[in-house]
mmCIF file of C-alpha atoms in Angstrom:
data_model
loop_
_atom_site.group_PDB
_atom_site.id
_atom_site.type_symbol
_atom_site.label_atom_id
_atom_site.label_comp_id
_atom_site.label_asym_id
_atom_site.label_seq_id
_atom_site.Cartn_x
_atom_site.Cartn_y
_atom_site.Cartn_z
ATOM 1 C CA MET A 1 18.242 139.686 251.080
ATOM 2 C CA PRO A 2 20.252 138.634 248.120
ATOM 3 C CA LYS A 3 20.463 140.240 244.710
ATOM 4 C CA LEU A 4 20.774 136.621 242.859
ATOM 5 C CA ALA A 5 22.647 136.966 239.314
ATOM 6 C CA ALA A 6 22.304 133.763 237.193
ATOM 7 C CA ASN A 7 25.586 132.018 235.680
ATOM 8 C CA LEU A 8 24.629 131.674 232.125
ATOM 9 C CA SER A 9 27.594 129.211 231.494
ATOM 10 C CA MET A 10 25.907 127.035 234.121
ATOM 11 C CA LEU A 11 22.203 127.863 234.087
ATOM 12 C CA PHE A 12 19.736 127.673 231.215
ATOM 13 C CA THR A 13 21.879 125.351 229.278
ATOM 14 C CA GLU A 14 18.542 123.700 228.085
ATOM 15 C CA VAL A 15 18.722 126.850 225.467
ATOM 16 C CA ASP A 16 21.143 128.178 223.195
ATOM 17 C CA PHE A 17 23.764 130.504 224.723
ATOM 18 C CA LYS A 18 22.336 133.883 223.185
ATOM 19 C CA GLU A 19 18.426 132.646 224.350
ATOM 20 C CA ARG A 20 19.531 132.343 227.866
ATOM 21 C CA PHE A 21 19.302 136.198 228.527
ATOM 22 C CA ALA A 22 15.310 135.877 227.881
ATOM 23 C CA ALA A 23 15.230 132.823 229.916
ATOM 24 C CA ALA A 24 16.776 134.352 232.849
ATOM 25 C CA ALA A 25 14.751 137.373 232.686
ATOM 26 C CA ARG A 26 11.547 134.983 232.753
ATOM 27 C CA ALA A 27 12.639 133.777 235.639
ATOM 28 C CA GLY A 28 12.880 136.834 237.343
ATOM 29 C CA PHE A 29 16.716 137.477 237.843
ATOM 30 C CA ARG A 30 17.881 140.753 237.063
ATOM 31 C CA ALA A 31 21.730 140.089 236.257
ATOM 32 C CA VAL A 32 23.847 137.886 234.375
ATOM 33 C CA GLU A 33 27.552 136.608 234.629
ATOM 34 C CA TYR A 34 29.295 134.079 232.641
ATOM 35 C CA LEU A 35 32.547 132.888 231.948
ATOM 36 C CA PHE A 36 33.411 134.122 228.606
ATOM 37 C CA PRO A 37 32.228 136.935 226.092
ATOM 38 C CA TYR A 38 34.738 136.453 223.363
ATOM 39 C CA ALA A 39 32.716 133.839 221.153
ATOM 40 C CA TYR A 40 29.978 136.383 220.521
ATOM 41 C CA ASP A 41 29.800 140.104 219.228
ATOM 42 C CA ALA A 42 29.973 142.798 222.078
ATOM 43 C CA LYS A 43 27.055 144.728 220.759
ATOM 44 C CA ASP A 44 25.033 141.848 220.302
ATOM 45 C CA LEU A 45 25.319 140.866 223.895
ATOM 46 C CA ALA A 46 24.932 144.319 225.109
ATOM 47 C CA ALA A 47 21.534 144.090 223.099
ATOM 48 C CA ARG A 48 20.376 141.082 224.549
ATOM 49 C CA LEU A 49 21.078 142.698 228.151
ATOM 50 C CA ALA A 50 19.161 145.573 227.329
ATOM 51 C CA ASP A 51 16.398 143.921 225.659
ATOM 52 C CA ASN A 52 15.895 141.743 228.646
ATOM 53 C CA GLY A 53 16.772 144.457 231.589
ATOM 54 C CA LEU A 54 19.434 142.896 232.656
ATOM 55 C CA GLU A 55 22.422 143.990 233.795
ATOM 56 C CA GLN A 56 26.055 142.275 233.209
ATOM 57 C CA VAL A 57 28.229 141.829 236.410
ATOM 58 C CA LEU A 58 30.988 139.739 236.043
ATOM 59 C CA PHE A 59 32.970 137.531 233.178
ATOM 60 C CA ASN A 60 36.452 136.263 233.117
ATOM 61 C CA LEU A 61 39.521 137.341 230.785
ATOM 62 C CA TYR A 62 39.891 134.879 228.007
ATOM 63 C CA PRO A 63 41.888 131.737 229.522
ATOM 64 C CA GLY A 64 43.740 130.098 226.810
ATOM 65 C CA ASP A 65 42.785 126.999 225.538
ATOM 66 C CA TRP A 66 40.083 125.833 227.777
ATOM 67 C CA ASP A 67 39.077 122.941 226.145
ATOM 68 C CA LYS A 68 43.008 121.347 226.379
ATOM 69 C CA GLY A 69 42.434 122.241 230.192
ATOM 70 C CA GLU A 70 44.229 125.708 230.507
ATOM 71 C CA ARG A 71 42.740 127.974 233.309
ATOM 72 C CA GLY A 72 43.589 131.292 232.954
ATOM 73 C CA MET A 73 47.650 132.680 232.421
ATOM 74 C CA ALA A 74 48.095 135.448 234.818
ATOM 75 C CA ALA A 75 50.609 133.440 237.043
ATOM 76 C CA LEU A 76 52.113 131.620 234.100
ATOM 77 C CA PRO A 77 55.831 132.375 233.289
ATOM 78 C CA GLY A 78 56.431 133.502 229.673
ATOM 79 C CA ARG A 79 52.920 134.225 228.557
ATOM 80 C CA GLU A 80 53.185 137.675 229.856
ATOM 81 C CA ASP A 81 52.676 139.457 226.413
ATOM 82 C CA GLU A 82 49.630 136.945 225.681
ATOM 83 C CA PHE A 83 47.883 138.090 228.822
ATOM 84 C CA ARG A 84 48.426 141.748 228.267
ATOM 85 C CA LYS A 85 46.069 141.478 225.168
ATOM 86 C CA THR A 86 43.718 139.355 226.889
ATOM 87 C CA VAL A 87 43.538 142.345 229.768
ATOM 88 C CA ASP A 88 43.028 144.955 226.596
ATOM 89 C CA GLN A 89 40.129 142.302 225.183
ATOM 90 C CA ALA A 90 38.383 141.964 228.337
ATOM 91 C CA ILE A 91 38.139 145.928 228.873
ATOM 92 C CA ALA A 92 37.086 146.432 225.303
ATOM 93 C CA TYR A 93 34.345 143.940 226.206
ATOM 94 C CA ALA A 94 33.496 145.372 229.723
ATOM 95 C CA ARG A 95 33.092 148.994 228.321
ATOM 96 C CA ALA A 96 30.804 147.479 225.687
ATOM 97 C CA LEU A 97 28.361 145.376 228.044
ATOM 98 C CA ARG A 98 28.933 148.146 231.059
ATOM 99 C CA CYS A 99 30.073 145.328 233.187
ATOM 100 C CA PRO A 100 31.815 146.864 236.048
ATOM 101 C CA ARG A 101 34.214 143.887 236.975
ATOM 102 C CA ILE A 102 36.118 141.207 235.330
ATOM 103 C CA HIS A 103 38.022 138.150 236.603
ATOM 104 C CA SER A 104 41.763 137.176 236.020
ATOM 105 C CA MET A 105 42.349 133.474 236.112
ATOM 106 C CA ALA A 106 45.913 132.564 237.460
ATOM 107 C CA GLY A 107 46.174 129.345 235.661
ATOM 108 C CA ILE A 108 47.592 125.949 236.455
ATOM 109 C CA VAL A 109 51.195 125.844 237.572
ATOM 110 C CA PRO A 110 53.099 124.094 234.745
ATOM 111 C CA ALA A 111 55.352 121.022 235.642
ATOM 112 C CA GLY A 112 58.788 121.722 236.823
ATOM 113 C CA VAL A 113 57.786 125.505 237.601
ATOM 114 C CA GLU A 114 58.907 126.794 240.744
ATOM 115 C CA VAL A 115 55.548 128.230 242.884
ATOM 116 C CA ALA A 116 57.481 131.162 243.719
ATOM 117 C CA ARG A 117 58.696 132.242 240.300
ATOM 118 C CA CYS A 118 54.665 131.870 239.227
ATOM 119 C CA GLU A 119 54.053 134.248 242.082
ATOM 120 C CA ALA A 120 56.331 136.774 241.152
ATOM 121 C CA VAL A 121 54.647 136.996 237.370
ATOM 122 C CA TYR A 122 51.169 136.886 238.844
ATOM 123 C CA VAL A 123 51.806 139.697 241.165
ATOM 124 C CA LYS A 124 53.666 141.648 237.995
ATOM 125 C CA ASN A 125 50.707 140.866 235.843
ATOM 126 C CA LEU A 126 47.808 142.064 238.255
ATOM 127 C CA ASP A 127 49.690 145.267 238.934
ATOM 128 C CA PHE A 128 49.509 145.925 234.990
ATOM 129 C CA ALA A 129 45.869 144.391 234.893
ATOM 130 C CA ALA A 130 44.678 146.536 238.001
ATOM 131 C CA ARG A 131 46.393 149.858 236.237
ATOM 132 C CA GLN A 132 44.408 149.322 233.067
ATOM 133 C CA ALA A 133 41.253 148.304 234.262
ATOM 134 C CA ALA A 134 41.389 151.215 236.965
ATOM 135 C CA SER A 135 41.728 153.452 234.009
ATOM 136 C CA ALA A 136 38.513 151.959 232.800
ATOM 137 C CA GLY A 137 36.893 152.471 236.093
ATOM 138 C CA LEU A 138 36.573 148.430 236.270
ATOM 139 C CA ILE A 139 37.123 146.153 239.352
ATOM 140 C CA LEU A 140 39.873 143.432 238.828
ATOM 141 C CA VAL A 141 38.779 140.291 240.882
ATOM 142 C CA ILE A 142 40.676 136.962 241.617
ATOM 143 C CA GLU A 143 39.100 133.785 242.624
ATOM 144 C CA PRO A 144 40.535 130.869 244.767
ATOM 145 C CA LEU A 145 39.702 127.936 243.333
ATOM 146 C CA ASN A 146 39.359 124.580 245.324
ATOM 147 C CA PRO A 147 42.455 121.821 244.697
ATOM 148 C CA VAL A 148 39.908 119.036 244.559
ATOM 149 C CA ASP A 149 37.934 120.372 241.341
ATOM 150 C CA ALA A 150 41.146 122.200 240.036
ATOM 151 C CA PRO A 151 44.266 120.737 241.207
ATOM 152 C CA ASN A 152 47.389 122.510 240.520
ATOM 153 C CA TYR A 153 45.411 125.954 240.027
ATOM 154 C CA PHE A 154 47.793 128.825 241.389
ATOM 155 C CA LEU A 155 45.480 130.629 243.580
ATOM 156 C CA ASN A 156 43.781 127.996 246.112
ATOM 157 C CA ASN A 157 42.667 129.775 249.276
ATOM 158 C CA VAL A 158 41.804 133.179 250.706
ATOM 159 C CA PRO A 159 44.829 134.092 252.589
ATOM 160 C CA GLN A 160 47.181 133.318 249.693
ATOM 161 C CA ALA A 161 44.633 135.801 247.809
ATOM 162 C CA ARG A 162 44.910 138.240 250.259
ATOM 163 C CA ARG A 163 48.707 137.866 250.428
ATOM 164 C CA ILE A 164 48.695 138.607 246.475
ATOM 165 C CA ILE A 165 46.695 141.618 246.980
ATOM 166 C CA ASP A 166 48.530 142.973 249.657
ATOM 167 C CA SER A 167 51.824 142.556 247.276
ATOM 168 C CA VAL A 168 49.758 144.382 244.239
ATOM 169 C CA ARG A 169 48.357 147.270 246.342
ATOM 170 C CA ALA A 170 45.775 148.062 243.766
ATOM 171 C CA LYS A 171 42.552 149.378 245.694
ATOM 172 C CA ASN A 172 40.324 147.939 242.909
ATOM 173 C CA LEU A 173 42.103 144.264 242.900
ATOM 174 C CA LEU A 174 40.021 142.214 245.354
ATOM 175 C CA ILE A 175 38.579 138.488 245.904
ATOM 176 C CA GLN A 176 35.906 136.840 244.075
ATOM 177 C CA TYR A 177 34.654 134.903 247.017
ATOM 178 C CA ASP A 178 33.048 131.665 245.745
ATOM 179 C CA MET A 179 31.448 129.739 248.524
ATOM 180 C CA TYR A 180 30.944 126.661 247.064
ATOM 181 C CA HIS A 181 35.141 126.581 246.813
ATOM 182 C CA GLN A 182 35.677 127.929 250.305
ATOM 183 C CA GLN A 183 33.549 124.905 252.005
ATOM 184 C CA MET A 184 35.556 122.536 249.137
ATOM 185 C CA SER A 185 38.652 123.816 250.450
ATOM 186 C CA GLY A 186 38.654 124.625 253.830
ATOM 187 C CA GLY A 187 34.933 125.465 255.011
ATOM 188 C CA SER A 188 34.264 128.436 257.517
ATOM 189 C CA ILE A 189 32.404 130.312 254.826
ATOM 190 C CA VAL A 190 31.119 133.186 257.280
ATOM 191 C CA SER A 191 34.012 133.712 259.223
ATOM 192 C CA THR A 192 36.161 133.767 256.316
ATOM 193 C CA LEU A 193 33.838 136.188 255.037
ATOM 194 C CA ARG A 194 33.956 138.241 257.953
ATOM 195 C CA ALA A 195 37.608 138.317 258.085
ATOM 196 C CA ASN A 196 38.227 139.393 254.707
ATOM 197 C CA PHE A 197 35.025 141.266 253.982
ATOM 198 C CA PRO A 198 36.992 144.494 253.049
ATOM 199 C CA LEU A 199 38.689 142.677 250.386
ATOM 200 C CA VAL A 200 35.257 140.961 248.949
ATOM 201 C CA GLY A 201 34.374 142.078 245.467
ATOM 202 C CA HIS A 202 32.036 139.622 244.237
ATOM 203 C CA VAL A 203 30.043 136.205 245.750
ATOM 204 C CA GLN A 204 29.312 132.947 243.877
ATOM 205 C CA ILE A 205 27.212 130.014 245.312
ATOM 206 C CA ALA A 206 26.648 126.741 244.677
ATOM 207 C CA GLY A 207 25.717 123.386 246.734
ATOM 208 C CA VAL A 208 28.268 121.229 248.222
ATOM 209 C CA PRO A 209 28.761 118.461 247.569
ATOM 210 C CA GLY A 210 28.062 118.210 243.741
ATOM 211 C CA ARG A 211 27.964 121.958 242.821
ATOM 212 C CA ASN A 212 24.185 121.598 242.288
ATOM 213 C CA GLU A 213 21.345 123.915 243.815
ATOM 214 C CA PRO A 214 22.163 125.719 247.038
ATOM 215 C CA ASP A 215 19.313 124.158 248.641
ATOM 216 C CA ALA A 216 18.332 122.605 252.143
ATOM 217 C CA THR A 217 19.615 119.184 250.550
ATOM 218 C CA GLN A 218 22.868 120.347 250.664
ATOM 219 C CA GLU A 219 25.482 120.890 253.666
ATOM 220 C CA VAL A 220 25.644 124.564 253.557
ATOM 221 C CA ASN A 221 22.539 126.398 255.457
ATOM 222 C CA TYR A 222 22.439 129.611 252.416
ATOM 223 C CA ASP A 223 19.827 130.965 254.607
ATOM 224 C CA TYR A 224 22.425 131.422 257.291
ATOM 225 C CA VAL A 225 25.009 132.450 254.778
ATOM 226 C CA PHE A 226 22.634 135.111 253.389
ATOM 227 C CA ARG A 227 21.977 136.762 256.698
ATOM 228 C CA ALA A 228 25.639 137.048 257.280
ATOM 229 C CA LEU A 229 26.430 138.943 253.969
ATOM 230 C CA ASP A 230 23.461 141.347 255.227
ATOM 231 C CA GLU A 231 25.070 141.719 258.401
ATOM 232 C CA VAL A 232 28.457 142.868 257.161
ATOM 233 C CA GLY A 233 26.743 145.078 254.607
ATOM 234 C CA TYR A 234 27.257 142.885 251.291
ATOM 235 C CA THR A 235 24.945 145.090 248.787
ATOM 236 C CA GLY A 236 26.521 143.574 245.516
ATOM 237 C CA TRP A 237 25.264 140.569 243.388
ATOM 238 C CA VAL A 238 25.533 136.876 244.001
ATOM 239 C CA GLY A 239 26.449 134.871 240.981
ATOM 240 C CA CYS A 240 24.850 131.513 240.993
ATOM 241 C CA GLU A 241 27.327 129.282 239.742
ATOM 242 C CA TYR A 242 25.856 125.804 240.005
ATOM 243 C CA ARG A 243 25.028 122.922 237.959
ATOM 244 C CA PRO A 244 21.192 122.327 237.867
ATOM 245 C CA ARG A 245 20.291 118.635 238.703
ATOM 246 C CA ALA A 246 17.206 118.275 236.610
ATOM 247 C CA GLY A 247 16.566 121.434 234.484
ATOM 248 C CA THR A 248 17.144 125.001 235.649
ATOM 249 C CA SER A 249 13.610 126.170 236.170
ATOM 250 C CA ALA A 250 12.701 122.808 237.925
ATOM 251 C CA GLY A 251 15.370 123.339 240.402
ATOM 252 C CA LEU A 252 14.414 127.350 241.203
ATOM 253 C CA GLY A 253 12.684 126.288 244.109
ATOM 254 C CA TRP A 254 15.367 127.157 246.797
ATOM 255 C CA ALA A 255 15.371 130.735 245.206
ATOM 256 C CA LYS A 256 11.810 131.689 245.483
ATOM 257 C CA ALA A 257 11.997 133.614 248.698
ATOM 258 C CA TYR A 258 14.106 135.650 246.915
ATOM 259 C CA GLY A 259 12.113 136.965 244.048
ATOM 260 C CA ILE A 260 13.416 134.051 241.828
ATOM 261 C CA GLY A 261 11.407 131.268 240.104
#
């Protein structure tokens, strides 16, 4: 049975971000993830986790100017020094929040820049980030994003992620396997999971299409997918990174079988 974590960047947006921790706990969640913690004091976030009996299981490195469309900088030539600073910042937050894993976003390939050059920068940056994370006892994950939602994003499929990981050769560098992105980009969710399971460091879900609730109205049969996760021996958290259609609590019926709602 999956252990579901609420993504507070997408769920419980009916209330202020700081109030979403309590809302998630009331709904039965015992873990949370979200995109970025950096707008908030780490001690304040840690207190909200503790007060609500929640674990922090994932957040991202600072991605650059999100509002202007930046989606990370790990694969962007010329921003290596800035990237290293985001690694140090993320590790400091992870320690304060007792979060075991952090996600490094690759970034949008700049116009006119060769993909091969981006890959060389990406491998070098991930080597640095993985070593720094390992020294702090952390897992570093990378997530392929589908080209429909994230055009020109450098990392866009699992085989590419696997090739990058093989190049870096860091034991703590793993794949953040978002099943929504996999279905949108190539399908074969379960077979891809089985083929790459030793490299899966975190799992996320959402309904397809629309990135709404992962319920029976969508094209992915998550009951089947969750059984597959059990069969391969996945014991980690499953991040619920979806956009509720009409309010978070109203849309949690799909999760009642898993102790949520």
